[in-house]
mmCIF file of C-alpha atoms in Angstrom:
data_model
loop_
_atom_site.group_PDB
_atom_site.id
_atom_site.type_symbol
_atom_site.label_atom_id
_atom_site.label_comp_id
_atom_site.label_asym_id
_atom_site.label_seq_id
_atom_site.Cartn_x
_atom_site.Cartn_y
_atom_site.Cartn_z
ATOM 1 C CA MET L 1045 93.377 28.197 126.130
ATOM 2 C CA THR L 1046 90.442 29.670 127.906
ATOM 3 C CA LYS L 1047 88.842 32.896 127.903
ATOM 4 C CA ASN L 1048 88.619 34.505 131.604
ATOM 5 C CA LYS L 1049 86.134 36.945 132.567
ATOM 6 C CA ILE L 1050 88.170 39.816 133.689
ATOM 7 C CA LYS L 1051 87.126 43.012 135.478
ATOM 8 C CA SER L 1052 84.743 45.091 133.121
ATOM 9 C CA SER L 1053 86.431 48.189 131.902
ATOM 10 C CA SER L 1054 86.271 50.094 128.605
ATOM 11 C CA TYR L 1055 89.760 48.940 127.541
ATOM 12 C CA LEU L 1056 91.277 50.395 124.678
ATOM 13 C CA PHE L 1057 94.976 49.998 123.883
ATOM 14 C CA PRO L 1058 96.666 52.426 123.367
ATOM 15 C CA ARG L 1059 94.957 55.471 123.683
ATOM 16 C CA PRO L 1060 95.747 58.955 122.043
ATOM 17 C CA VAL L 1061 96.891 61.493 124.513
ATOM 18 C CA VAL L 1062 95.757 65.267 123.758
ATOM 19 C CA LEU L 1063 95.561 68.286 125.972
ATOM 20 C CA ILE L 1064 92.158 69.888 126.143
ATOM 21 C CA GLY L 1065 92.348 73.780 126.341
ATOM 22 C CA ALA L 1066 89.640 76.205 127.823
ATOM 23 C CA ASN L 1067 89.419 79.448 129.202
ATOM 24 C CA ILE L 1068 88.120 79.809 132.741
ATOM 25 C CA ASN L 1069 87.465 83.400 133.670
ATOM 26 C CA GLY L 1070 89.417 84.520 130.900
ATOM 27 C CA LYS L 1071 92.340 82.591 131.830
ATOM 28 C CA PRO L 1072 93.727 79.508 129.753
ATOM 29 C CA ASN L 1073 93.713 75.978 131.373
ATOM 30 C CA PHE L 1074 94.829 72.633 130.131
ATOM 31 C CA GLU L 1075 94.069 69.149 130.956
ATOM 32 C CA PRO L 1076 95.478 65.896 129.299
ATOM 33 C CA LEU L 1077 92.549 63.484 128.246
ATOM 34 C CA ALA L 1078 92.596 60.110 126.562
ATOM 35 C CA TYR L 1079 88.910 59.704 126.468
ATOM 36 C CA VAL L 1080 88.661 61.248 122.799
ATOM 37 C CA SER L 1081 87.429 60.246 119.406
ATOM 38 C CA SER L 1082 86.315 61.406 116.016
ATOM 39 C CA VAL L 1083 82.584 60.952 115.653
ATOM 40 C CA GLU L 1084 81.992 62.740 112.247
ATOM 41 C CA ASP L 1085 83.787 63.574 109.064
ATOM 42 C CA LYS L 1086 81.335 66.087 107.567
ATOM 43 C CA PRO L 1087 81.513 68.292 109.332
ATOM 44 C CA PRO L 1088 84.428 67.134 111.273
ATOM 45 C CA LEU L 1089 83.494 66.453 114.754
ATOM 46 C CA ILE L 1090 85.555 65.248 117.736
ATOM 47 C CA SER L 1091 84.025 64.011 121.194
ATOM 48 C CA ILE L 1092 85.827 64.376 124.595
ATOM 49 C CA ALA L 1093 84.741 62.952 127.828
ATOM 50 C CA SER L 1094 85.795 64.976 130.809
ATOM 51 C CA TYR L 1095 84.700 64.287 134.465
ATOM 52 C CA GLU L 1096 82.088 66.804 135.626
ATOM 53 C CA THR L 1097 84.221 67.944 138.572
ATOM 54 C CA HIS L 1098 87.163 69.092 136.298
ATOM 55 C CA PHE L 1099 88.023 72.770 136.131
ATOM 56 C CA THR L 1100 88.213 72.451 132.421
ATOM 57 C CA ASN L 1101 84.662 71.674 132.103
ATOM 58 C CA ILE L 1102 83.726 75.033 133.505
ATOM 59 C CA GLY L 1103 85.410 76.828 130.919
ATOM 60 C CA ILE L 1104 84.033 74.644 127.948
ATOM 61 C CA LYS L 1105 80.511 75.352 129.198
ATOM 62 C CA GLU L 1106 81.246 78.990 129.917
ATOM 63 C CA ASN L 1107 82.445 79.602 126.417
ATOM 64 C CA GLY L 1108 81.101 76.662 124.411
ATOM 65 C CA THR L 1109 84.547 76.363 122.986
ATOM 66 C CA PHE L 1110 87.684 74.106 123.505
ATOM 67 C CA SER L 1111 90.885 73.084 121.931
ATOM 68 C CA VAL L 1112 92.470 69.753 121.190
ATOM 69 C CA ASN L 1113 96.246 69.953 121.151
ATOM 70 C CA THR L 1114 98.433 66.919 120.124
ATOM 71 C CA PRO L 1115 101.583 67.103 122.384
ATOM 72 C CA SER L 1116 105.104 66.025 121.070
ATOM 73 C CA GLU L 1117 107.713 64.509 123.331
ATOM 74 C CA ASP L 1118 109.153 67.878 123.818
ATOM 75 C CA ILE L 1119 106.001 68.876 126.003
ATOM 76 C CA ILE L 1120 105.438 65.348 127.703
ATOM 77 C CA ALA L 1121 106.477 66.966 131.218
ATOM 78 C CA GLY L 1122 104.056 69.719 130.739
ATOM 79 C CA THR L 1123 101.311 67.432 129.492
ATOM 80 C CA ASP L 1124 101.768 65.079 132.456
ATOM 81 C CA TYR L 1125 102.038 68.221 134.880
ATOM 82 C CA CYS L 1126 98.579 69.473 133.681
ATOM 83 C CA GLY L 1127 97.126 66.049 134.769
ATOM 84 C CA ILE L 1128 98.583 66.011 138.341
ATOM 85 C CA VAL L 1129 97.582 69.483 139.489
ATOM 86 C CA SER L 1130 93.985 71.004 139.153
ATOM 87 C CA GLY L 1131 93.190 74.521 137.677
ATOM 88 C CA LYS L 1132 91.189 74.892 140.735
ATOM 89 C CA GLU L 1133 94.407 75.092 142.785
ATOM 90 C CA VAL L 1134 96.962 75.896 140.529
ATOM 91 C CA ASP L 1135 97.316 78.578 137.795
ATOM 92 C CA LYS L 1136 98.299 76.527 134.472
ATOM 93 C CA SER L 1137 98.094 79.592 132.338
ATOM 94 C CA LYS L 1138 101.903 79.978 132.149
ATOM 95 C CA VAL L 1139 102.703 76.383 131.490
ATOM 96 C CA PHE L 1140 102.673 76.849 127.575
ATOM 97 C CA ASP L 1141 103.012 79.746 125.174
ATOM 98 C CA ILE L 1142 99.443 80.027 123.794
ATOM 99 C CA PHE L 1143 97.735 81.510 120.921
ATOM 100 C CA TYR L 1144 94.066 82.163 120.090
ATOM 101 C CA GLY L 1145 92.055 81.542 116.628
ATOM 102 C CA GLU L 1146 88.999 82.926 115.455
ATOM 103 C CA LEU L 1147 86.728 81.481 118.297
ATOM 104 C CA LYS L 1148 88.904 83.775 120.786
ATOM 105 C CA THR L 1149 88.116 81.732 123.620
ATOM 106 C CA ALA L 1150 89.882 78.218 122.839
ATOM 107 C CA PRO L 1151 93.366 78.646 124.099
ATOM 108 C CA MET L 1152 95.863 76.582 121.915
ATOM 109 C CA ILE L 1153 99.460 75.544 122.623
ATOM 110 C CA SER L 1154 102.105 77.030 120.280
ATOM 111 C CA LYS L 1155 104.522 74.120 120.889
ATOM 112 C CA ALA L 1156 102.020 71.450 120.188
ATOM 113 C CA PRO L 1157 102.452 70.173 116.731
ATOM 114 C CA LEU L 1158 98.648 70.039 116.024
ATOM 115 C CA ASN L 1159 95.940 72.208 117.376
ATOM 116 C CA LEU L 1160 92.210 71.945 116.645
ATOM 117 C CA GLU L 1161 89.910 74.934 117.452
ATOM 118 C CA CYS L 1162 86.532 73.471 118.583
ATOM 119 C CA LYS L 1163 82.935 74.742 118.941
ATOM 120 C CA VAL L 1164 80.632 72.650 121.241
ATOM 121 C CA ILE L 1165 77.600 71.551 119.279
ATOM 122 C CA LYS L 1166 76.270 68.940 121.852
ATOM 123 C CA THR L 1167 76.744 68.361 125.430
ATOM 124 C CA LEU L 1168 75.515 65.067 127.072
ATOM 125 C CA ALA L 1169 76.037 64.531 130.811
ATOM 126 C CA ILE L 1170 76.545 60.721 131.129
ATOM 127 C CA LYS L 1171 74.885 60.463 134.569
ATOM 128 C CA ASP L 1172 71.644 61.346 132.731
ATOM 129 C CA ILE L 1173 71.796 58.162 130.703
ATOM 130 C CA THR L 1174 73.177 55.854 133.656
ATOM 131 C CA GLY L 1175 71.230 57.264 136.437
ATOM 132 C CA ALA L 1176 74.569 57.731 138.387
ATOM 133 C CA GLU L 1177 74.883 60.667 140.763
ATOM 134 C CA ILE L 1178 78.134 61.896 139.000
ATOM 135 C CA GLY L 1179 80.094 61.211 135.958
ATOM 136 C CA HIS L 1180 81.696 62.398 132.620
ATOM 137 C CA GLU L 1181 80.291 65.193 130.410
ATOM 138 C CA LEU L 1182 80.487 64.329 126.761
ATOM 139 C CA PHE L 1183 81.312 67.429 124.613
ATOM 140 C CA ILE L 1184 80.849 67.050 120.946
ATOM 141 C CA GLY L 1185 82.873 69.682 119.014
ATOM 142 C CA GLU L 1186 83.078 70.819 115.539
ATOM 143 C CA VAL L 1187 86.617 71.384 114.588
ATOM 144 C CA VAL L 1188 86.418 74.933 112.997
ATOM 145 C CA ASN L 1189 89.942 75.291 112.319
ATOM 146 C CA ALA L 1190 93.192 73.281 112.596
ATOM 147 C CA TYR L 1191 96.705 74.495 112.831
ATOM 148 C CA ALA L 1192 100.163 73.104 112.187
ATOM 149 C CA GLU L 1193 103.638 74.243 111.373
ATOM 150 C CA GLN L 1194 104.923 73.482 107.777
ATOM 151 C CA GLU L 1195 107.665 71.016 109.522
ATOM 152 C CA TYR L 1196 104.747 68.638 110.659
ATOM 153 C CA LEU L 1197 103.011 68.500 107.284
ATOM 154 C CA SER L 1198 103.332 66.208 104.382
ATOM 155 C CA GLU L 1199 101.191 67.245 101.475
ATOM 156 C CA GLY L 1200 99.391 69.633 103.680
ATOM 157 C CA ALA L 1201 98.297 67.218 106.199
ATOM 158 C CA PRO L 1202 99.768 66.420 109.514
ATOM 159 C CA ASP L 1203 102.347 63.600 109.469
ATOM 160 C CA ILE L 1204 102.429 61.130 112.462
ATOM 161 C CA SER L 1205 106.135 60.373 111.520
ATOM 162 C CA LYS L 1206 107.109 64.042 111.940
ATOM 163 C CA ILE L 1207 104.867 65.042 114.961
ATOM 164 C CA ASN L 1208 106.811 62.677 117.422
ATOM 165 C CA THR L 1209 103.663 62.266 119.766
ATOM 166 C CA PHE L 1210 102.968 59.544 122.186
ATOM 167 C CA THR L 1211 100.055 57.359 123.345
ATOM 168 C CA TYR L 1212 98.784 56.270 126.729
ATOM 169 C CA ALA L 1213 98.098 52.904 128.475
ATOM 170 C CA MET L 1214 98.455 51.382 131.901
ATOM 171 C CA LYS L 1215 99.571 54.468 133.549
ATOM 172 C CA GLN L 1216 102.365 54.908 131.130
ATOM 173 C CA TYR L 1217 103.157 57.067 127.878
ATOM 174 C CA TRP L 1218 104.272 55.021 125.036
ATOM 175 C CA LYS L 1219 106.218 55.816 121.851
ATOM 176 C CA VAL L 1220 104.261 55.359 118.440
ATOM 177 C CA GLY L 1221 106.322 52.482 116.878
ATOM 178 C CA LYS L 1222 107.144 51.727 113.192
ATOM 179 C CA PRO L 1223 104.670 51.384 110.332
ATOM 180 C CA LEU L 1224 103.409 47.628 110.128
ATOM 181 C CA ALA L 1225 101.272 47.313 107.249
ATOM 182 C CA LYS L 1226 98.819 49.386 104.839
ATOM 183 C CA ALA L 1227 95.172 49.568 105.566
ATOM 184 C CA TRP L 1228 92.730 48.429 102.673
ATOM 185 C CA GLU L 1229 95.684 46.488 101.578
ATOM 186 C CA VAL L 1230 97.038 43.870 103.760
ATOM 187 C CA GLY L 1231 93.642 42.355 103.952
ATOM 188 C CA LYS L 1232 93.365 41.978 100.143
ATOM 189 C CA LYS L 1233 94.961 38.527 100.357
ATOM 190 C CA LEU L 1234 91.942 37.017 102.001
ATOM 191 C CA MET L 1235 89.567 38.302 99.112
ATOM 192 C CA THR L 1236 88.223 35.630 96.837
ATOM 193 C CA ASP L 1237 86.703 35.959 93.556
ATOM 194 C CA MET X 297 107.950 79.338 112.704
ATOM 195 C CA THR X 298 104.363 80.011 111.758
ATOM 196 C CA LYS X 299 101.255 78.035 112.383
ATOM 197 C CA ASN X 300 99.358 77.495 109.215
ATOM 198 C CA LYS X 301 95.686 76.843 109.021
ATOM 199 C CA ILE X 302 95.237 73.237 107.386
ATOM 200 C CA LYS X 303 92.263 71.417 106.259
ATOM 201 C CA SER X 304 89.846 70.989 109.349
ATOM 202 C CA SER X 305 89.576 67.542 110.343
ATOM 203 C CA SER X 306 89.214 65.732 113.600
ATOM 204 C CA TYR X 307 92.878 64.539 113.628
ATOM 205 C CA LEU X 308 93.981 62.137 116.438
ATOM 206 C CA PHE X 309 97.366 60.444 116.312
ATOM 207 C CA PRO X 310 97.305 57.636 116.562
ATOM 208 C CA ARG X 311 93.898 55.893 116.872
ATOM 209 C CA PRO X 312 93.175 52.657 118.563
ATOM 210 C CA VAL X 313 92.022 49.878 116.096
ATOM 211 C CA VAL X 314 89.106 47.470 117.126
ATOM 212 C CA LEU X 315 86.895 45.043 115.429
ATOM 213 C CA ILE X 316 83.189 45.805 116.286
ATOM 214 C CA GLY X 317 81.125 42.707 116.275
ATOM 215 C CA ALA X 318 77.326 42.436 115.788
ATOM 216 C CA ASN X 319 74.839 39.878 114.784
ATOM 217 C CA ILE X 320 72.670 40.694 111.596
ATOM 218 C CA ASN X 321 69.940 38.259 111.115
ATOM 219 C CA GLY X 322 71.626 35.936 113.325
ATOM 220 C CA LYS X 323 74.911 35.947 111.738
ATOM 221 C CA PRO X 324 78.038 37.397 112.982
ATOM 222 C CA ASN X 325 79.693 40.308 111.102
ATOM 223 C CA PHE X 326 82.601 42.490 112.041
ATOM 224 C CA GLU X 327 84.149 45.965 111.034
ATOM 225 C CA PRO X 328 87.378 47.475 111.997
ATOM 226 C CA LEU X 329 86.729 50.927 113.697
ATOM 227 C CA ALA X 330 88.947 53.638 115.000
ATOM 228 C CA TYR X 331 86.304 56.021 115.989
ATOM 229 C CA VAL X 332 86.160 54.678 119.358
ATOM 230 C CA SER X 333 86.464 56.082 123.057
ATOM 231 C CA SER X 334 85.979 55.466 126.591
ATOM 232 C CA VAL X 335 83.238 57.824 128.039
ATOM 233 C CA GLU X 336 82.836 56.822 131.443
ATOM 234 C CA ASP X 337 84.117 54.498 134.266
ATOM 235 C CA LYS X 338 81.313 53.848 136.642
ATOM 236 C CA PRO X 339 79.749 52.029 134.801
ATOM 237 C CA PRO X 340 82.319 51.536 132.145
ATOM 238 C CA LEU X 341 80.920 52.716 128.937
ATOM 239 C CA ILE X 342 82.579 52.891 125.569
ATOM 240 C CA SER X 343 81.380 55.003 122.465
ATOM 241 C CA ILE X 344 81.776 53.855 118.905
ATOM 242 C CA ALA X 345 80.879 56.001 115.740
ATOM 243 C CA SER X 346 79.947 54.131 112.703
ATOM 244 C CA TYR X 347 78.630 55.417 109.595
ATOM 245 C CA GLU X 348 74.924 54.687 109.215
ATOM 246 C CA THR X 349 75.072 52.935 106.012
ATOM 247 C CA HIS X 350 77.359 50.067 107.413
ATOM 248 C CA PHE X 351 75.998 46.678 107.610
ATOM 249 C CA THR X 352 77.134 46.546 111.198
ATOM 250 C CA ASN X 353 74.701 49.290 112.335
ATOM 251 C CA ILE X 354 71.695 47.071 111.272
ATOM 252 C CA GLY X 355 72.722 44.492 113.782
ATOM 253 C CA ILE X 356 73.543 46.792 116.689
ATOM 254 C CA LYS X 357 70.059 48.342 116.238
ATOM 255 C CA GLU X 358 68.481 44.996 116.011
ATOM 256 C CA ASN X 359 69.800 43.564 119.044
ATOM 257 C CA GLY X 360 70.963 46.613 121.211
ATOM 258 C CA THR X 361 74.392 44.920 121.590
ATOM 259 C CA PHE X 362 77.844 44.824 120.196
ATOM 260 C CA SER X 363 81.450 43.609 120.795
ATOM 261 C CA VAL X 364 84.628 45.452 120.711
ATOM 262 C CA ASN X 365 87.477 43.257 119.791
ATOM 263 C CA THR X 366 91.152 44.284 120.268
ATOM 264 C CA PRO X 367 93.214 42.656 117.467
ATOM 265 C CA SER X 368 96.727 41.448 117.659
ATOM 266 C CA GLU X 369 99.061 41.368 114.773
ATOM 267 C CA ASP X 370 98.251 37.769 114.206
ATOM 268 C CA ILE X 371 95.027 38.813 112.836
ATOM 269 C CA ILE X 372 95.853 42.194 111.194
ATOM 270 C CA ALA X 373 94.952 40.759 107.694
ATOM 271 C CA GLY X 374 91.463 39.681 108.869
ATOM 272 C CA THR X 375 90.955 42.782 110.642
ATOM 273 C CA ASP X 376 91.843 44.744 107.325
ATOM 274 C CA TYR X 377 89.740 42.561 105.283
ATOM 275 C CA CYS X 378 86.704 43.330 107.322
ATOM 276 C CA GLY X 379 87.149 46.747 106.408
ATOM 277 C CA ILE X 380 87.582 46.225 102.662
ATOM 278 C CA VAL X 381 84.381 43.991 101.967
ATOM 279 C CA SER X 382 80.951 44.857 103.316
ATOM 280 C CA GLY X 383 78.794 42.435 105.077
ATOM 281 C CA LYS X 384 76.085 43.460 102.592
ATOM 282 C CA GLU X 385 77.999 41.629 99.818
ATOM 283 C CA VAL X 386 80.221 39.154 101.542
ATOM 284 C CA ASP X 387 79.408 36.713 104.360
ATOM 285 C CA LYS X 388 82.061 37.539 107.132
ATOM 286 C CA SER X 389 80.773 35.087 109.575
ATOM 287 C CA LYS X 390 83.654 32.616 108.871
ATOM 288 C CA VAL X 391 86.462 35.006 108.778
ATOM 289 C CA PHE X 392 87.107 34.429 112.659
ATOM 290 C CA ASP X 393 86.396 31.754 115.052
ATOM 291 C CA ILE X 394 83.838 33.356 117.413
ATOM 292 C CA PHE X 395 82.214 32.926 120.927
ATOM 293 C CA TYR X 396 79.315 34.404 122.468
ATOM 294 C CA GLY X 397 78.692 35.556 126.237
ATOM 295 C CA GLU X 398 75.647 36.241 128.147
ATOM 296 C CA LEU X 399 74.137 38.925 125.968
ATOM 297 C CA LYS X 400 73.836 35.895 123.305
ATOM 298 C CA THR X 401 73.923 38.352 120.440
ATOM 299 C CA ALA X 402 77.369 39.964 120.483
ATOM 300 C CA PRO X 403 79.788 37.780 118.666
ATOM 301 C CA MET X 404 83.349 37.892 119.809
ATOM 302 C CA ILE X 405 86.589 36.902 118.166
ATOM 303 C CA SER X 406 88.328 33.937 119.948
ATOM 304 C CA LYS X 407 91.776 34.951 118.574
ATOM 305 C CA ALA X 408 91.415 38.734 119.546
ATOM 306 C CA PRO X 409 93.274 38.986 122.830
ATOM 307 C CA LEU X 410 90.758 41.167 124.651
ATOM 308 C CA ASN X 411 87.039 41.108 123.994
ATOM 309 C CA LEU X 412 84.280 43.409 125.487
ATOM 310 C CA GLU X 413 80.593 42.665 125.338
ATOM 311 C CA CYS X 414 78.494 45.711 125.405
ATOM 312 C CA LYS X 415 74.938 46.640 125.787
ATOM 313 C CA VAL X 416 73.751 49.795 124.003
ATOM 314 C CA ILE X 417 72.475 52.374 126.338
ATOM 315 C CA LYS X 418 72.271 55.267 124.088
ATOM 316 C CA THR X 419 72.077 55.833 120.338
ATOM 317 C CA LEU X 420 72.731 59.365 118.714
ATOM 318 C CA ALA X 421 72.406 59.997 115.049
ATOM 319 C CA ILE X 422 74.893 62.599 114.331
ATOM 320 C CA LYS X 423 72.954 64.076 111.628
ATOM 321 C CA ASP X 424 70.241 65.114 114.108
ATOM 322 C CA ILE X 425 72.779 67.510 115.779
ATOM 323 C CA THR X 426 74.413 68.577 112.445
ATOM 324 C CA GLY X 427 71.401 68.896 110.154
ATOM 325 C CA ALA X 428 73.283 67.014 107.547
ATOM 326 C CA GLU X 429 71.468 64.251 105.605
ATOM 327 C CA ILE X 430 73.582 61.519 106.339
ATOM 328 C CA GLY X 431 76.334 60.545 108.749
ATOM 329 C CA HIS X 432 77.607 58.367 111.594
ATOM 330 C CA GLU X 433 75.639 56.889 114.460
ATOM 331 C CA LEU X 434 77.168 57.202 117.837
ATOM 332 C CA PHE X 435 76.449 54.079 120.147
ATOM 333 C CA ILE X 436 77.340 54.159 123.677
ATOM 334 C CA GLY X 437 77.536 50.746 125.063
ATOM 335 C CA GLU X 438 77.970 49.409 128.521
ATOM 336 C CA VAL X 439 80.907 46.886 129.013
ATOM 337 C CA VAL X 440 78.795 44.096 130.444
ATOM 338 C CA ASN X 441 81.670 41.541 130.378
ATOM 339 C CA ALA X 442 85.437 41.659 129.319
ATOM 340 C CA TYR X 443 87.331 38.501 128.293
ATOM 341 C CA ALA X 444 90.935 37.842 127.876
ATOM 342 C CA GLU X 445 93.120 34.709 128.155
ATOM 343 C CA GLN X 446 95.718 34.257 130.984
ATOM 344 C CA GLU X 447 98.594 34.958 128.839
ATOM 345 C CA TYR X 448 97.574 38.426 128.037
ATOM 346 C CA LEU X 449 97.063 39.564 131.682
ATOM 347 C CA SER X 450 99.345 41.032 134.321
ATOM 348 C CA GLU X 451 97.885 40.952 137.860
ATOM 349 C CA GLY X 452 94.367 40.261 136.206
ATOM 350 C CA ALA X 453 94.393 43.173 133.746
ATOM 351 C CA PRO X 454 95.295 43.196 129.939
ATOM 352 C CA ASP X 455 98.799 44.072 129.472
ATOM 353 C CA ILE X 456 99.442 45.975 126.275
ATOM 354 C CA SER X 457 103.077 44.705 126.195
ATOM 355 C CA LYS X 458 101.625 41.111 125.813
ATOM 356 C CA ILE X 459 98.746 41.884 123.606
ATOM 357 C CA ASN X 460 100.621 42.879 120.497
ATOM 358 C CA THR X 461 98.134 44.981 119.161
ATOM 359 C CA PHE X 462 98.578 47.964 116.555
ATOM 360 C CA THR X 463 97.066 51.400 115.912
ATOM 361 C CA TYR X 464 95.857 53.331 112.985
ATOM 362 C CA ALA X 465 97.059 56.693 111.417
ATOM 363 C CA MET X 466 97.296 57.892 107.720
ATOM 364 C CA LYS X 467 96.031 54.774 106.095
ATOM 365 C CA GLN X 468 98.506 52.522 107.713
ATOM 366 C CA TYR X 469 98.694 50.344 110.698
ATOM 367 C CA TRP X 470 101.584 51.124 113.243
ATOM 368 C CA LYS X 471 103.180 48.986 115.905
ATOM 369 C CA VAL X 472 103.084 50.262 119.563
ATOM 370 C CA GLY X 473 106.387 51.672 120.648
ATOM 371 C CA LYS X 474 108.326 51.305 123.668
ATOM 372 C CA PRO X 475 107.428 52.808 127.148
ATOM 373 C CA LEU X 476 108.362 56.576 127.337
ATOM 374 C CA ALA X 477 107.644 57.796 130.716
ATOM 375 C CA LYS X 478 105.236 57.233 133.672
ATOM 376 C CA ALA X 479 101.983 59.246 133.887
ATOM 377 C CA TRP X 480 101.353 61.285 137.019
ATOM 378 C CA GLU X 481 105.196 61.169 137.484
ATOM 379 C CA VAL X 482 107.226 62.568 134.498
ATOM 380 C CA GLY X 483 105.296 65.875 135.125
ATOM 381 C CA LYS X 484 106.199 66.029 138.833
ATOM 382 C CA LYS X 485 109.404 67.999 138.053
ATOM 383 C CA LEU X 486 107.447 71.059 136.942
ATOM 384 C CA MET X 487 105.708 71.276 140.467
ATOM 385 C CA THR X 488 106.855 74.050 142.690
ATOM 386 C CA ASP X 489 106.107 74.259 146.480
#
């Protein structure tokens, strides 16, 4: 078998799907995003990369806040809809029932099983490091608060087997499959004394 | 139903799992990582956040290169093993058969279905933005080359249904489930004229 050079791309399979919430001119707006990652534990930080022309970016920069909402299958159509239409043309403030937390300007989706309320602590325009004329903006947010209903928790923490969320790859959403093996355990068989 | 405040954390469900490869003193080393994300498309950029005490970080900073390897179930034990033992104590250079690309210093795993060869274009110590004494380092790498064998491709691009990779959540690895719906399609039913 031969390794082929294929088109260079930042492939990751599969990606988590979240809805980023922000207020623009005082009105909530949401965009689905898969360019997201944890970047720190103490304090808990999350990075999101959103294209600079997106409506959401205006609100994040206006308020210095955003939310990260993990969708369930129940709101998959609403999630996808928010990726089809732009807040520049369509008012997305009524797509979901929302609530606010202590930051006041990060709208969160009531029906999403998990909501993170985030305060921006660093903004990086990717074009400033690549020299490109346009590009994504990387926002690093501190998770100031996290919210979930009791039914989605096990021992106080969100339980993926209760959340019924989905992932993204190849222009499709995918179910999360079954547990396969325990981490920091399945590899022990390769240990030698 | 009531939204409870739960412990603040940068929850994302589920996370992709990759093996980050780097050379330290000329020897290949690998660490499994789930704190990864795409951050740009043109050029293709990927971010990885790795704790500053990790052995891998030394190699990334030494060479300004790293690799991102997507594992299949076939190498799940080796993937996990690399997360149990540190390269500071154990030589992990023989865990996998490896190859190098044009960057010469980013070791890639032959049995991993997908390999990204990356050149660091930006390094950010998270502690510099949080004021913490210790923390993760965020490396943003340009995907200079991507490699895959023909059997994992459909129309020249990696096909998740052929790769047989897995994800991470709650100290477990999980299978990728079945396709659920098409993106930019399932939301159309919410469109109004």
